[in-house]
Amino acid sequence: MAIVKDFLYNNLKHNIEAGKMQYGVALETTSAEVAEVLATTDYDWLFIDAEHGPHNIQTILNVARAIAPYEMTPVVRVGEAAAGTFKQLMDSGIQNIIVPMVESGEEAAQIIRWAKYPAEGKRGMGAGVVRASRFGRIPDYQQRIDDESMIMLQIESLKGMENLDAIASTKGVGAIFLGPADLAVDMGLGPNILHPDVVAKMEYAIKRIREFGVPVGTIAATPEQAKHYADLGVSFFALGADTAFLASAADSTVTSFKAELEK
């Protein structure tokens, strides 16, 4: 059977490299149907949140399959980093992984070792029998995947900010994703990502990371804040979540009908 599509081509990675702003949306539920609905929108990538959402390898795989016919790229944020986590996700065909709460260059280097094949890393070899290589039908999988995958390290604490240079300069890092909400909490400001002190930390981090030639992603509270961060060098955003959209639409609908019917 012929392979009719280049399954390894990473749209998100190549679009970022080409200077095209990439817009993502978080999937907090495990619903493949909801994921497919989101894939029909103008979002570019799906933020499958296995850190805060109840995902496991099977739900992640179901979601990835659901959006595969579309242009949307799956990105998984793991609950914790471990060698087995990377093997399962990457052997299942997930090429873009976000690791939360990275706080040192040593952590960054270990993560990259788990994600890359020798000699760059220590990823175990199972490519001949797994979905990532289309069950052995992509003969150059091992040669290409390290270049096509994008391992993103999330900096979201004061300690991570202190060690920003060591993290961003780690060989093999695909991008840095900044987490302003946890950073704000760590600064004693609550989850206020609009606080001037948080914004100042974010501004410095964005500019400094770009000096290393590493792409930067983050979230934003408003379109104006997103534009400000984009002007500083951010090239991909996570904007909104399925659960928030559902709650907002439900509240809006029932409130408007009750207002009319209960006059």
mmCIF file of C-alpha atoms in Angstrom:
data_model
loop_
_atom_site.group_PDB
_atom_site.id
_atom_site.type_symbol
_atom_site.label_atom_id
_atom_site.label_comp_id
_atom_site.label_asym_id
_atom_site.label_seq_id
_atom_site.Cartn_x
_atom_site.Cartn_y
_atom_site.Cartn_z
ATOM 1 C CA MET A 1 0.000 0.000 0.000
ATOM 2 C CA ALA A 2 1.393 3.381 -1.014
ATOM 3 C CA ILE A 3 1.837 6.244 1.441
ATOM 4 C CA VAL A 4 0.055 9.157 -0.243
ATOM 5 C CA LYS A 5 0.981 11.885 2.240
ATOM 6 C CA ASP A 6 4.186 13.047 3.895
ATOM 7 C CA PHE A 7 3.127 12.208 7.441
ATOM 8 C CA LEU A 8 6.357 13.508 8.929
ATOM 9 C CA TYR A 9 6.064 17.042 7.552
ATOM 10 C CA ASN A 10 5.447 19.236 10.600
ATOM 11 C CA ASN A 11 3.185 22.095 9.514
ATOM 12 C CA LEU A 12 3.496 23.966 12.796
ATOM 13 C CA LYS A 13 7.289 23.849 12.869
ATOM 14 C CA HIS A 14 7.721 24.847 9.235
ATOM 15 C CA ASN A 15 5.135 27.637 9.408
ATOM 16 C CA ILE A 16 6.873 29.119 12.453
ATOM 17 C CA GLU A 17 10.206 28.923 10.654
ATOM 18 C CA ALA A 18 8.608 30.676 7.666
ATOM 19 C CA GLY A 19 7.438 33.548 9.866
ATOM 20 C CA LYS A 20 3.719 32.683 9.776
ATOM 21 C CA MET A 21 1.901 33.426 13.037
ATOM 22 C CA GLN A 22 0.328 30.237 14.414
ATOM 23 C CA TYR A 23 -2.870 30.249 16.483
ATOM 24 C CA GLY A 24 -3.643 27.406 18.875
ATOM 25 C CA VAL A 25 -6.587 26.334 21.011
ATOM 26 C CA ALA A 26 -6.523 24.126 24.104
ATOM 27 C CA LEU A 27 -8.388 20.831 24.368
ATOM 28 C CA GLU A 28 -9.118 20.216 28.042
ATOM 29 C CA THR A 29 -11.723 17.498 27.459
ATOM 30 C CA THR A 30 -10.802 14.140 25.945
ATOM 31 C CA SER A 31 -13.437 14.377 23.208
ATOM 32 C CA ALA A 32 -12.268 13.471 19.712
ATOM 33 C CA GLU A 33 -15.527 14.934 18.382
ATOM 34 C CA VAL A 34 -14.823 18.313 19.975
ATOM 35 C CA ALA A 35 -11.277 18.161 18.637
ATOM 36 C CA GLU A 36 -12.581 17.579 15.123
ATOM 37 C CA VAL A 37 -14.978 20.517 15.427
ATOM 38 C CA LEU A 38 -12.056 22.733 16.431
ATOM 39 C CA ALA A 39 -10.051 21.378 13.492
ATOM 40 C CA THR A 40 -12.643 22.826 11.096
ATOM 41 C CA THR A 41 -11.948 26.367 12.368
ATOM 42 C CA ASP A 42 -9.110 28.735 11.484
ATOM 43 C CA TYR A 43 -6.927 27.606 14.384
ATOM 44 C CA ASP A 44 -3.571 26.164 13.286
ATOM 45 C CA TRP A 45 -2.704 23.871 16.181
ATOM 46 C CA LEU A 46 -4.446 21.938 18.926
ATOM 47 C CA PHE A 47 -3.021 22.189 22.441
ATOM 48 C CA ILE A 48 -3.877 18.754 23.896
ATOM 49 C CA ASP A 49 -3.515 19.441 27.604
ATOM 50 C CA ALA A 50 -2.448 16.280 29.413
ATOM 51 C CA GLU A 51 -1.102 18.356 32.307
ATOM 52 C CA HIS A 52 -4.422 19.766 33.518
ATOM 53 C CA GLY A 53 -6.861 17.693 31.441
ATOM 54 C CA PRO A 54 -7.684 13.975 32.054
ATOM 55 C CA HIS A 55 -5.831 12.691 28.985
ATOM 56 C CA ASN A 56 -3.969 9.419 28.593
ATOM 57 C CA ILE A 57 -2.132 7.903 25.636
ATOM 58 C CA GLN A 58 -5.320 6.407 24.177
ATOM 59 C CA THR A 59 -7.348 9.626 24.346
ATOM 60 C CA ILE A 60 -4.433 11.546 22.848
ATOM 61 C CA LEU A 61 -4.181 9.052 19.995
ATOM 62 C CA ASN A 62 -7.943 9.225 19.380
ATOM 63 C CA VAL A 63 -7.759 13.020 19.182
ATOM 64 C CA ALA A 64 -4.743 12.935 16.858
ATOM 65 C CA ARG A 65 -6.580 10.557 14.526
ATOM 66 C CA ALA A 66 -9.700 12.742 14.572
ATOM 67 C CA ILE A 67 -7.852 15.839 13.375
ATOM 68 C CA ALA A 68 -5.467 14.039 11.001
ATOM 69 C CA PRO A 69 -7.526 14.823 7.848
ATOM 70 C CA TYR A 70 -7.323 18.546 8.615
ATOM 71 C CA GLU A 71 -4.542 21.138 8.575
ATOM 72 C CA MET A 72 -4.512 21.405 12.376
ATOM 73 C CA THR A 73 -1.331 20.159 14.072
ATOM 74 C CA PRO A 74 -1.531 18.283 17.400
ATOM 75 C CA VAL A 75 0.664 19.469 20.267
ATOM 76 C CA VAL A 76 0.671 17.597 23.587
ATOM 77 C CA ARG A 77 1.549 19.160 26.916
ATOM 78 C CA VAL A 78 2.603 16.294 29.151
ATOM 79 C CA GLY A 79 1.768 15.947 32.823
ATOM 80 C CA GLU A 80 5.343 15.033 33.635
ATOM 81 C CA ALA A 81 8.500 14.394 31.660
ATOM 82 C CA ALA A 82 9.892 10.858 31.579
ATOM 83 C CA ALA A 83 11.612 8.645 29.037
ATOM 84 C CA GLY A 84 8.541 6.421 28.712
ATOM 85 C CA THR A 85 6.257 9.392 28.132
ATOM 86 C CA PHE A 86 8.286 10.522 25.139
ATOM 87 C CA LYS A 87 8.542 7.024 23.681
ATOM 88 C CA GLN A 88 4.792 6.444 23.839
ATOM 89 C CA LEU A 89 3.820 9.835 22.461
ATOM 90 C CA MET A 90 6.401 9.962 19.703
ATOM 91 C CA ASP A 91 5.882 6.337 18.666
ATOM 92 C CA SER A 92 2.173 7.206 18.400
ATOM 93 C CA GLY A 93 3.017 9.960 15.926
ATOM 94 C CA ILE A 94 3.026 13.025 18.185
ATOM 95 C CA GLN A 95 5.836 15.281 16.963
ATOM 96 C CA ASN A 96 5.199 18.382 19.069
ATOM 97 C CA ILE A 97 5.481 18.109 22.853
ATOM 98 C CA ILE A 98 5.385 20.813 25.538
ATOM 99 C CA VAL A 99 7.042 20.052 28.876
ATOM 100 C CA PRO A 100 5.773 22.266 31.725
ATOM 101 C CA MET A 101 7.722 23.875 34.570
ATOM 102 C CA VAL A 102 11.246 23.530 33.185
ATOM 103 C CA GLU A 103 13.585 25.346 35.555
ATOM 104 C CA SER A 104 17.181 24.540 34.621
ATOM 105 C CA GLY A 105 19.541 23.779 31.788
ATOM 106 C CA GLU A 106 20.076 20.302 33.221
ATOM 107 C CA GLU A 107 16.350 19.553 33.030
ATOM 108 C CA ALA A 108 16.254 20.883 29.482
ATOM 109 C CA ALA A 109 19.148 18.681 28.384
ATOM 110 C CA GLN A 110 17.569 15.570 29.927
ATOM 111 C CA ILE A 111 14.277 16.226 28.143
ATOM 112 C CA ILE A 112 16.017 16.546 24.793
ATOM 113 C CA ARG A 113 17.891 13.283 25.410
ATOM 114 C CA TRP A 114 14.588 11.486 25.958
ATOM 115 C CA ALA A 115 13.126 12.921 22.751
ATOM 116 C CA LYS A 116 15.992 12.391 20.292
ATOM 117 C CA TYR A 117 17.526 9.255 18.810
ATOM 118 C CA PRO A 118 21.235 8.494 19.320
ATOM 119 C CA ALA A 119 23.687 10.132 18.927
ATOM 120 C CA GLU A 120 21.777 13.278 19.969
ATOM 121 C CA GLY A 121 19.729 11.457 22.598
ATOM 122 C CA LYS A 122 18.575 8.193 24.142
ATOM 123 C CA ARG A 123 15.134 7.591 22.611
ATOM 124 C CA GLY A 124 14.427 3.871 22.335
ATOM 125 C CA MET A 125 14.050 2.281 18.904
ATOM 126 C CA GLY A 126 10.627 0.899 17.985
ATOM 127 C CA ALA A 127 10.040 2.722 14.730
ATOM 128 C CA GLY A 128 9.482 -0.356 12.586
ATOM 129 C CA VAL A 129 6.224 -1.369 14.258
ATOM 130 C CA VAL A 130 4.526 1.864 15.384
ATOM 131 C CA ARG A 131 2.099 4.448 14.001
ATOM 132 C CA ALA A 132 4.756 7.176 13.822
ATOM 133 C CA SER A 133 6.483 5.415 10.907
ATOM 134 C CA ARG A 134 3.160 4.170 9.545
ATOM 135 C CA PHE A 135 4.147 0.737 10.787
ATOM 136 C CA GLY A 136 7.471 0.641 9.010
ATOM 137 C CA ARG A 137 6.251 2.124 5.726
ATOM 138 C CA ILE A 138 8.288 5.322 6.134
ATOM 139 C CA PRO A 139 11.791 3.916 5.613
ATOM 140 C CA ASP A 140 13.646 7.136 6.471
ATOM 141 C CA TYR A 141 11.640 7.822 9.642
ATOM 142 C CA GLN A 142 14.623 7.628 11.986
ATOM 143 C CA GLN A 143 16.696 9.933 9.780
ATOM 144 C CA ARG A 144 13.981 12.600 9.545
ATOM 145 C CA ILE A 145 12.059 12.649 12.806
ATOM 146 C CA ASP A 146 14.615 14.505 14.923
ATOM 147 C CA ASP A 147 14.488 17.378 12.432
ATOM 148 C CA GLU A 148 10.692 17.320 12.063
ATOM 149 C CA SER A 149 9.803 17.071 15.753
ATOM 150 C CA MET A 150 9.552 20.144 17.970
ATOM 151 C CA ILE A 151 10.206 19.811 21.692
ATOM 152 C CA MET A 152 8.977 22.889 23.554
ATOM 153 C CA LEU A 153 10.055 23.753 27.075
ATOM 154 C CA GLN A 154 7.674 25.765 29.227
ATOM 155 C CA ILE A 155 9.175 28.420 31.487
ATOM 156 C CA GLU A 156 6.628 29.540 34.067
ATOM 157 C CA SER A 157 8.425 30.230 37.347
ATOM 158 C CA LEU A 158 10.907 32.684 38.795
ATOM 159 C CA LYS A 159 13.543 29.951 38.939
ATOM 160 C CA GLY A 160 12.940 29.165 35.280
ATOM 161 C CA MET A 161 13.314 32.840 34.448
ATOM 162 C CA GLU A 162 16.586 32.975 36.379
ATOM 163 C CA ASN A 163 17.905 30.061 34.311
ATOM 164 C CA LEU A 164 16.402 31.249 31.040
ATOM 165 C CA ASP A 165 19.733 31.493 29.213
ATOM 166 C CA ALA A 166 20.739 27.939 30.123
ATOM 167 C CA ILE A 167 17.369 26.565 29.036
ATOM 168 C CA ALA A 168 17.107 28.502 25.773
ATOM 169 C CA SER A 169 20.677 27.652 24.751
ATOM 170 C CA THR A 170 20.200 23.889 25.167
ATOM 171 C CA LYS A 171 20.906 22.079 21.904
ATOM 172 C CA GLY A 172 17.786 20.563 20.371
ATOM 173 C CA VAL A 173 15.203 22.847 21.983
ATOM 174 C CA GLY A 174 12.513 23.504 19.384
ATOM 175 C CA ALA A 175 10.760 26.393 21.133
ATOM 176 C CA ILE A 176 10.141 27.999 24.498
ATOM 177 C CA PHE A 177 6.551 28.366 25.690
ATOM 178 C CA LEU A 178 6.121 31.017 28.375
ATOM 179 C CA GLY A 179 3.484 30.484 31.068
ATOM 180 C CA PRO A 180 2.542 33.882 32.513
ATOM 181 C CA ALA A 181 -0.246 32.604 34.804
ATOM 182 C CA ASP A 182 1.975 30.323 36.889
ATOM 183 C CA LEU A 183 4.694 32.952 36.749
ATOM 184 C CA ALA A 184 2.303 35.536 38.173
ATOM 185 C CA VAL A 185 1.309 33.165 40.975
ATOM 186 C CA ASP A 186 4.973 32.479 41.741
ATOM 187 C CA MET A 187 5.487 36.245 41.974
ATOM 188 C CA GLY A 188 2.717 36.490 44.572
ATOM 189 C CA LEU A 189 0.352 38.296 42.219
ATOM 190 C CA GLY A 190 -2.303 35.634 41.672
ATOM 191 C CA PRO A 191 -3.003 34.510 38.088
ATOM 192 C CA ASN A 192 -2.964 38.122 36.844
ATOM 193 C CA ILE A 193 -1.143 37.958 33.519
ATOM 194 C CA LEU A 194 -1.888 41.637 32.874
ATOM 195 C CA HIS A 195 0.001 42.846 35.956
ATOM 196 C CA PRO A 196 2.785 45.253 34.912
ATOM 197 C CA ASP A 197 5.444 43.249 36.767
ATOM 198 C CA VAL A 198 4.427 40.057 34.961
ATOM 199 C CA VAL A 199 4.360 41.852 31.624
ATOM 200 C CA ALA A 200 7.862 43.206 32.273
ATOM 201 C CA LYS A 201 9.177 39.684 32.961
ATOM 202 C CA MET A 202 7.490 38.430 29.811
ATOM 203 C CA GLU A 203 8.912 41.241 27.696
ATOM 204 C CA TYR A 204 12.437 40.534 28.866
ATOM 205 C CA ALA A 205 12.067 36.778 28.368
ATOM 206 C CA ILE A 206 10.676 37.067 24.847
ATOM 207 C CA LYS A 207 13.452 39.367 23.685
ATOM 208 C CA ARG A 208 16.166 37.316 25.371
ATOM 209 C CA ILE A 209 14.964 33.966 23.995
ATOM 210 C CA ARG A 210 14.812 35.374 20.480
ATOM 211 C CA GLU A 211 18.481 36.374 20.836
ATOM 212 C CA PHE A 212 19.223 32.634 20.937
ATOM 213 C CA GLY A 213 17.240 32.129 17.717
ATOM 214 C CA VAL A 214 14.624 30.007 19.500
ATOM 215 C CA PRO A 215 10.900 30.481 18.690
ATOM 216 C CA VAL A 216 8.672 31.738 21.515
ATOM 217 C CA GLY A 217 5.036 30.941 22.244
ATOM 218 C CA THR A 218 2.666 31.981 25.022
ATOM 219 C CA ILE A 219 -0.916 32.849 25.926
ATOM 220 C CA ALA A 220 -2.488 36.304 25.957
ATOM 221 C CA ALA A 221 -5.408 37.842 27.841
ATOM 222 C CA THR A 222 -6.433 40.247 25.073
ATOM 223 C CA PRO A 223 -5.800 40.771 21.356
ATOM 224 C CA GLU A 224 -3.882 43.918 22.284
ATOM 225 C CA GLN A 225 -1.563 41.993 24.589
ATOM 226 C CA ALA A 226 -1.050 39.353 21.896
ATOM 227 C CA LYS A 227 -0.111 42.056 19.392
ATOM 228 C CA HIS A 228 2.369 43.547 21.858
ATOM 229 C CA TYR A 229 4.042 40.187 22.448
ATOM 230 C CA ALA A 230 4.022 39.386 18.732
ATOM 231 C CA ASP A 231 5.832 42.656 18.048
ATOM 232 C CA LEU A 232 8.518 41.519 20.506
ATOM 233 C CA GLY A 233 8.963 38.172 18.773
ATOM 234 C CA VAL A 234 6.261 35.686 19.811
ATOM 235 C CA SER A 235 5.354 33.499 16.829
ATOM 236 C CA PHE A 236 2.655 31.188 18.209
ATOM 237 C CA PHE A 237 -0.166 31.607 20.717
ATOM 238 C CA ALA A 238 -2.557 29.351 22.629
ATOM 239 C CA LEU A 239 -5.854 31.232 22.672
ATOM 240 C CA GLY A 240 -8.933 29.821 24.382
ATOM 241 C CA ALA A 241 -10.067 26.339 25.369
ATOM 242 C CA ASP A 242 -12.934 24.001 24.511
ATOM 243 C CA THR A 243 -14.325 24.022 28.055
ATOM 244 C CA ALA A 244 -14.238 27.815 28.268
ATOM 245 C CA PHE A 245 -15.957 28.160 24.888
ATOM 246 C CA LEU A 246 -18.706 25.730 25.918
ATOM 247 C CA ALA A 247 -19.317 27.420 29.265
ATOM 248 C CA SER A 248 -19.378 30.882 27.691
ATOM 249 C CA ALA A 249 -21.772 29.889 24.905
ATOM 250 C CA ALA A 250 -24.075 28.068 27.323
ATOM 251 C CA ASP A 251 -24.183 31.017 29.724
ATOM 252 C CA SER A 252 -24.816 33.484 26.922
ATOM 253 C CA THR A 253 -27.628 31.448 25.370
ATOM 254 C CA VAL A 254 -29.585 30.695 28.541
ATOM 255 C CA THR A 255 -29.113 34.235 29.888
ATOM 256 C CA SER A 256 -30.466 35.856 26.730
ATOM 257 C CA PHE A 257 -33.516 33.572 26.568
ATOM 258 C CA LYS A 258 -34.279 33.957 30.282
ATOM 259 C CA ALA A 259 -34.030 37.731 29.973
ATOM 260 C CA GLU A 260 -36.711 37.731 27.275
ATOM 261 C CA LEU A 261 -38.994 35.039 28.667
ATOM 262 C CA GLU A 262 -38.967 36.169 32.287
ATOM 263 C CA LYS A 263 -39.759 39.834 31.724
#
